Short mmCIF file of C-alpha atoms and ligand atoms in Angstrom, two decimals:
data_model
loop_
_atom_site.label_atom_id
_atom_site.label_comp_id
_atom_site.label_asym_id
_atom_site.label_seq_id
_atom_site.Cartn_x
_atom_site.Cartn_y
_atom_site.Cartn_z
CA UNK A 141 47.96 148.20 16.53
CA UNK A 142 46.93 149.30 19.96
CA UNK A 143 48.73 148.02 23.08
CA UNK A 144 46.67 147.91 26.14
CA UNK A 145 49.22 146.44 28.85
CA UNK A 146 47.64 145.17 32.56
CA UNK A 147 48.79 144.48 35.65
CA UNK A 148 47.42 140.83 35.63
CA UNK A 149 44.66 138.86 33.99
CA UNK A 150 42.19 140.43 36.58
CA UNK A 151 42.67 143.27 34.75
CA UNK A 152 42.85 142.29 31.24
CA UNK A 153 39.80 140.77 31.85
CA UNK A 154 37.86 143.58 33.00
CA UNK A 155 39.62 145.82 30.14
CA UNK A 156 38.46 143.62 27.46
CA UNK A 157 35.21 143.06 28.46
CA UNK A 158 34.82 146.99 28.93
CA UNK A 159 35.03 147.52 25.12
CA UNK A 160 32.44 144.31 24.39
CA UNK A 161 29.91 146.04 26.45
CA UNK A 162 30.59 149.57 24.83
CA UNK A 163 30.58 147.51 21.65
CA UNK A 164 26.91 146.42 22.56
CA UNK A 165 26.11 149.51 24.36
CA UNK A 166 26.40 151.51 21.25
CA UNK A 167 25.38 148.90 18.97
CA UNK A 168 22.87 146.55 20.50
CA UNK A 169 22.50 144.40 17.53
CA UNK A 170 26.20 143.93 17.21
CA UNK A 171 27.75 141.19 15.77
CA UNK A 172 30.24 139.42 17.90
CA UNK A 173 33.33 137.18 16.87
CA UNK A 174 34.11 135.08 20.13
CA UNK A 175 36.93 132.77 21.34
CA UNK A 176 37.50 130.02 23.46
CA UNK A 177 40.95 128.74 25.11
CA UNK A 178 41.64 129.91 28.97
CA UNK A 179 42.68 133.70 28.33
CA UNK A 180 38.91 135.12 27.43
CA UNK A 181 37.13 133.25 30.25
CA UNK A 182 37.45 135.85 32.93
CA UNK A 183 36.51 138.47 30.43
CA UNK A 184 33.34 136.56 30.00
CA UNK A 185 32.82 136.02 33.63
CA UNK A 186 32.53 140.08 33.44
CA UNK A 187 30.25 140.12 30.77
CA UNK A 188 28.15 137.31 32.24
CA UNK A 189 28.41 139.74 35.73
CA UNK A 190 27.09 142.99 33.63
CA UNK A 191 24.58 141.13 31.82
CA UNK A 192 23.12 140.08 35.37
CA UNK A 193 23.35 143.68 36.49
CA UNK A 194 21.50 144.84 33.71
CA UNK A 195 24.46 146.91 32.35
CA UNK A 196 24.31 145.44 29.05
CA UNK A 197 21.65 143.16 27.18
CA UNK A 198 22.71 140.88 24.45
CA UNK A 199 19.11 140.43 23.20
CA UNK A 200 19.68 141.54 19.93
CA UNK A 201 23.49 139.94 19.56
CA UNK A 202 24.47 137.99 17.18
CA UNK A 203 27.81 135.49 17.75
CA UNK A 204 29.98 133.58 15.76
CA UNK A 205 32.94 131.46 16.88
CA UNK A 206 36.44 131.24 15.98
CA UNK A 207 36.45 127.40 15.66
CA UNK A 208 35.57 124.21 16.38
CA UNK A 209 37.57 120.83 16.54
CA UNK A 210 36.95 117.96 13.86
CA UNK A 211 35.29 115.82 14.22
CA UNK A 212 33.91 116.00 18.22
CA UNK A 213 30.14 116.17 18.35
CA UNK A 214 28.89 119.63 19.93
CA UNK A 215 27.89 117.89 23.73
CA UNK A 216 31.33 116.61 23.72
CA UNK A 217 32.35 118.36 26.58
CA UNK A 218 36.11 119.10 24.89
CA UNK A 219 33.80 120.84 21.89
CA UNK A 220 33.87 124.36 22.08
CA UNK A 221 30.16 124.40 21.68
CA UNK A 222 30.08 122.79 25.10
CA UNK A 223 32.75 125.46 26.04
CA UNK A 224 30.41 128.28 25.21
CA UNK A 225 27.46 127.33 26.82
CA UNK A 226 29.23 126.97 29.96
CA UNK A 227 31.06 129.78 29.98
CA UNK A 228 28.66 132.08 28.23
CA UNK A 229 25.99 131.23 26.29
CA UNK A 230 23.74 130.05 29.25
CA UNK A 231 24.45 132.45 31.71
CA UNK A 232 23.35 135.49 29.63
CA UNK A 233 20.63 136.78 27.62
CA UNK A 234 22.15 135.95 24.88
CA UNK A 235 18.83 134.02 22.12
CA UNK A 236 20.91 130.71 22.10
CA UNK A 237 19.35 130.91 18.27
CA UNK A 238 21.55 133.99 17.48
CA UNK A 239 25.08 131.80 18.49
CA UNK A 240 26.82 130.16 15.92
CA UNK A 241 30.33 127.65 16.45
CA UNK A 242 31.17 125.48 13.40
CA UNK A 243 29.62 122.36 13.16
CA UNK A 244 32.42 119.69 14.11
CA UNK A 245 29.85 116.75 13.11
CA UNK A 246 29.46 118.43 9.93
CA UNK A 247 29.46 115.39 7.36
CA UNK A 248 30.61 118.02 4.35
CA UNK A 249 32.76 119.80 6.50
CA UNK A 250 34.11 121.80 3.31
CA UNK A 251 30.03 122.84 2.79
CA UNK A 252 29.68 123.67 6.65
CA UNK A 253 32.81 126.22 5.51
CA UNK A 254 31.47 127.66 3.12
CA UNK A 255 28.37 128.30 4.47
CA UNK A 256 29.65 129.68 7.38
CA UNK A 257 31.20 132.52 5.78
CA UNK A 258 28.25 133.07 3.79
CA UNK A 259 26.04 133.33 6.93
CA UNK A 260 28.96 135.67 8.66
CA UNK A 261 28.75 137.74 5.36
CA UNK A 262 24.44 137.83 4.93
CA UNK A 263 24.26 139.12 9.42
CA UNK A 264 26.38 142.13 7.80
CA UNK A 265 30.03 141.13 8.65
CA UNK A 266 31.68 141.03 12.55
CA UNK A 267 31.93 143.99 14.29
CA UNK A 268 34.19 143.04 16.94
CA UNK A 269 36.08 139.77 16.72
CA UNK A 270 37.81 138.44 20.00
CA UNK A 271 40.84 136.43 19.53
CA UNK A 272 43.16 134.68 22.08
CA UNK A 273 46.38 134.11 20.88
CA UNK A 274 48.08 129.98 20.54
CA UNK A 275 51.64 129.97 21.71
CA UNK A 276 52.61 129.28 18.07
CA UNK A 277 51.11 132.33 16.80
CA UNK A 278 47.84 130.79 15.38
CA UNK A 279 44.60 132.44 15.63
CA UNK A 280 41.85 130.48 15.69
CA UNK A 281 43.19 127.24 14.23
CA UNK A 282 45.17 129.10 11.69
CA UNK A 283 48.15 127.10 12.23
CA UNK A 284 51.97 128.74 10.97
CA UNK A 285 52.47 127.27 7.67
CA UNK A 286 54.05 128.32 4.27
CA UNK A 287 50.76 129.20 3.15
CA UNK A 288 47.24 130.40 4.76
CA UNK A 289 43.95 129.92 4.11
CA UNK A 290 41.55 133.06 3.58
CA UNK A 291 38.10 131.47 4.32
CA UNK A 292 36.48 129.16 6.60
CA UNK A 293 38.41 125.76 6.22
CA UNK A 294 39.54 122.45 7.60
CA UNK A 295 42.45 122.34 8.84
CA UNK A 296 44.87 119.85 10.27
CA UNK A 297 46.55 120.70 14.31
CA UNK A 298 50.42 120.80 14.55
CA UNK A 299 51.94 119.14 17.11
CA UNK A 300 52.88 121.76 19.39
CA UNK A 301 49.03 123.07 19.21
CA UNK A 302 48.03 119.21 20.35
CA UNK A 303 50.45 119.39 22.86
CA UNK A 304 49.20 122.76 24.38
CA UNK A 305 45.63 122.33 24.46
CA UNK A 306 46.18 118.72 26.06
CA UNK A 307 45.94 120.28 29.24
CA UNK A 308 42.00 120.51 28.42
CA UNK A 309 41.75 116.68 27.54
CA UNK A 310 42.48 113.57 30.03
CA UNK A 311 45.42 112.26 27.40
CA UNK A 312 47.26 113.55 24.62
CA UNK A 313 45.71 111.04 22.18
CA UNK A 314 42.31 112.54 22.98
CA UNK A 315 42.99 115.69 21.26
CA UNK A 316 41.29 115.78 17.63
CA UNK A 317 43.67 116.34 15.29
CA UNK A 318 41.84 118.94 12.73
CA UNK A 319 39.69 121.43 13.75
CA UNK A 320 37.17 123.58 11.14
CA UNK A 321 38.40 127.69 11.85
CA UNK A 322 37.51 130.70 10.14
CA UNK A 323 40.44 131.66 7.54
CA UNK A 324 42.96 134.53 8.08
CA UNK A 325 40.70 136.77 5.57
CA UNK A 326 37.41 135.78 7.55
CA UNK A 327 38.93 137.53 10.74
CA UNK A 328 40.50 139.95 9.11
CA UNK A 329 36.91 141.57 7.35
CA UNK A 330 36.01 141.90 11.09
CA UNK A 331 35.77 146.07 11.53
CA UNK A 332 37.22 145.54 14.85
CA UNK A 333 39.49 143.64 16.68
CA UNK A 334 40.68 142.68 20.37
CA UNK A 335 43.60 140.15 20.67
CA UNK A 336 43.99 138.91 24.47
CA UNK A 337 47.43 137.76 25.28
CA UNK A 338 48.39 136.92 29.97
CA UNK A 339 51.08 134.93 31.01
CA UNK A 340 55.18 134.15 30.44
CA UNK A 341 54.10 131.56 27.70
CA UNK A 342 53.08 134.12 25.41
CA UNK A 343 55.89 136.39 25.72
CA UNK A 344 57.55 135.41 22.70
CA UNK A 345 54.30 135.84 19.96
CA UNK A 346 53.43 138.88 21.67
CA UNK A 347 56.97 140.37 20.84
CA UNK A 348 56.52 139.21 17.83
CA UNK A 349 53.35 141.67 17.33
CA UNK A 350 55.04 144.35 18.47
CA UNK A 351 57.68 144.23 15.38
CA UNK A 352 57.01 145.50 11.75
CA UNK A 353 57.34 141.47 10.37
CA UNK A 354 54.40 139.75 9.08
CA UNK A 355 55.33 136.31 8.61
CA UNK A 356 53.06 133.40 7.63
CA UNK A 357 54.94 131.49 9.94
CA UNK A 358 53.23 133.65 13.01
CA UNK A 359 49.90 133.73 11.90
CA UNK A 360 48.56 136.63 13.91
CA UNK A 361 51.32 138.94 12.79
CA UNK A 362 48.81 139.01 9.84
CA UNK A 363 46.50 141.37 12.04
CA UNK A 364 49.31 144.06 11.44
CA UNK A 365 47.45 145.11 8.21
CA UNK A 366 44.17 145.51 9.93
CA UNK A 367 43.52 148.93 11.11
CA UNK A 368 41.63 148.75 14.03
CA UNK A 369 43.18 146.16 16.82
CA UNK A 370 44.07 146.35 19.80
CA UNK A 371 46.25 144.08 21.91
CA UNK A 372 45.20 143.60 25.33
CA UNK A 373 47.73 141.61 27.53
CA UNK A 374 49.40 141.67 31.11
CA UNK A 375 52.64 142.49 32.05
CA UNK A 376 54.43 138.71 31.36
CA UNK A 377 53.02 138.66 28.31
CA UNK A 378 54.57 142.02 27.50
CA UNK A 379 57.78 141.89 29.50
CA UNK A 380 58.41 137.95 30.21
CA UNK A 381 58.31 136.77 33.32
CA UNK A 382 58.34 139.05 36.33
CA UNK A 383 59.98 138.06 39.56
C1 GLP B 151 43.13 127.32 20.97
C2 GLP B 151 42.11 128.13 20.18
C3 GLP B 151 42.53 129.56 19.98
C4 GLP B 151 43.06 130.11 21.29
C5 GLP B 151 44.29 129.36 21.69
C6 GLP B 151 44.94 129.87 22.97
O1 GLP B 151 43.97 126.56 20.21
N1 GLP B 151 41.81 127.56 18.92
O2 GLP B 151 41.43 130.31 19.50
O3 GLP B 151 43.35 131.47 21.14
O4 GLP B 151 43.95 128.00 21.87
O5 GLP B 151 44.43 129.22 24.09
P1 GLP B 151 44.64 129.73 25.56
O6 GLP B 151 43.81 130.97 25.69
O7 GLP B 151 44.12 128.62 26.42
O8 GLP B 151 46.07 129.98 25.73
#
């Protein structure tokens, strides 16, 4: 694991979104894993800004999201569908036909699953998955737990992931309390991998990257057996708070 540590989320930002456009830059029919939450939205904000300036063209990109909550309907405008387009999606060049976010109005959501991974598996795998980090340690919706799921999957939201993401949602009982996520194994066949961590709050799961434990009780300490991440975080997430 590579350690990429910032000043601030200004910088993170840009960092991150420097290796997406090399990604596409080298590759330009690249697959893409994406995220949604607060930490990648500046990054995409810089990849939106390139796009515009012609210094990368997602024409020939192909995206798949992280996650999706269960059941919200896609113009929900809590989904991360609705997330996407507003953040991304619309504002680049980016064949809207070419992005893909679990269905959260699936009515088999256990089919939508499956074929997810299948249709991750037939556009030849992810080449670079982004990945935020939850304070718990989940990535995507992989929540701690005894055990964890290798595919796609439907999965319920602990209470402490309710309670963060809140924040997004006029009242706590708004939040949906299962979301559909690719599995631990699904992220894990990505070839590469960039895991965004800014702020005090994630102090405590980024230390815990930065140990030799995997535990299944900090999901992304999984990523240790991957060969190819890299952690890109600022300074509080690294250090704690600064003064
Ligand atoms: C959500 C998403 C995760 C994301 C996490 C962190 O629960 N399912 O993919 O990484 O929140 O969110 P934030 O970036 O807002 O801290």
């Amino acid at each position: 694991m590579r350690v990429v540590i910032c000043e601030n989320y200004e910088e993170m930002s840009k960092q991150a979104a420097k290796l997406v456009i090399s990604q596409v830059n080298l590759k330009p029919n690249s697959i893409l894993g994406l995220a949604t939450g607060s930490t990648p939205i500046g990054m995409y904000d810089k990849l939106i800004e390139a796009n515009k300036k012609g210094e990368v063209d997602f024409s020939e990109v192909t995206t798949f999201n992280l996650d999706e909550y269960y059941p919200l309907s896609a113009d929900n405008d809590q989904s991360y569908h609705y997330f996407m387009n507003e953040h991304l999606f619309s504002k680049t060049n980016i064949p809207f036909e070419r992005t893909h976010v679990p269905d959260g109005e699936a009515a088999n959501p256990e089919k939508e699953c499956e074929e997810y991974d299948k249709k991750i598996d037939a556009a030849g795998g992810i080449d670079l998955q982004i990945l935020g980090i939850g304070q718990n340690g989940h990535i995507g919706f992989n929540e701690p737990d005894k055990n964890l799921i290798a595919g796609t999957h439907l999965t319920g939201l602990t209470d402490s992931t309710i309670e963060a993401n809140s924040r997004f949602f006029e009242k706590k009982e708004d939040v949906p309390t299962k979301a559909l996520t690719m599995g631990i194994a699904s992220i894990l066949k990505s070839k590469k991998i960039i895991i965004m961590a800014n702020g005090a709050a994630k102090h405590e799961v980024v230390s815990a990257l930065m140990t030799p434990d995997i535990t299944t009780d900090i999901p992304a300490t999984m990523l240790k057996v991957h060969s190819d991440v890299v952690v890109i975080c600022d300074k509080e997430a690294f250090y704690g708070k600064q003064n």
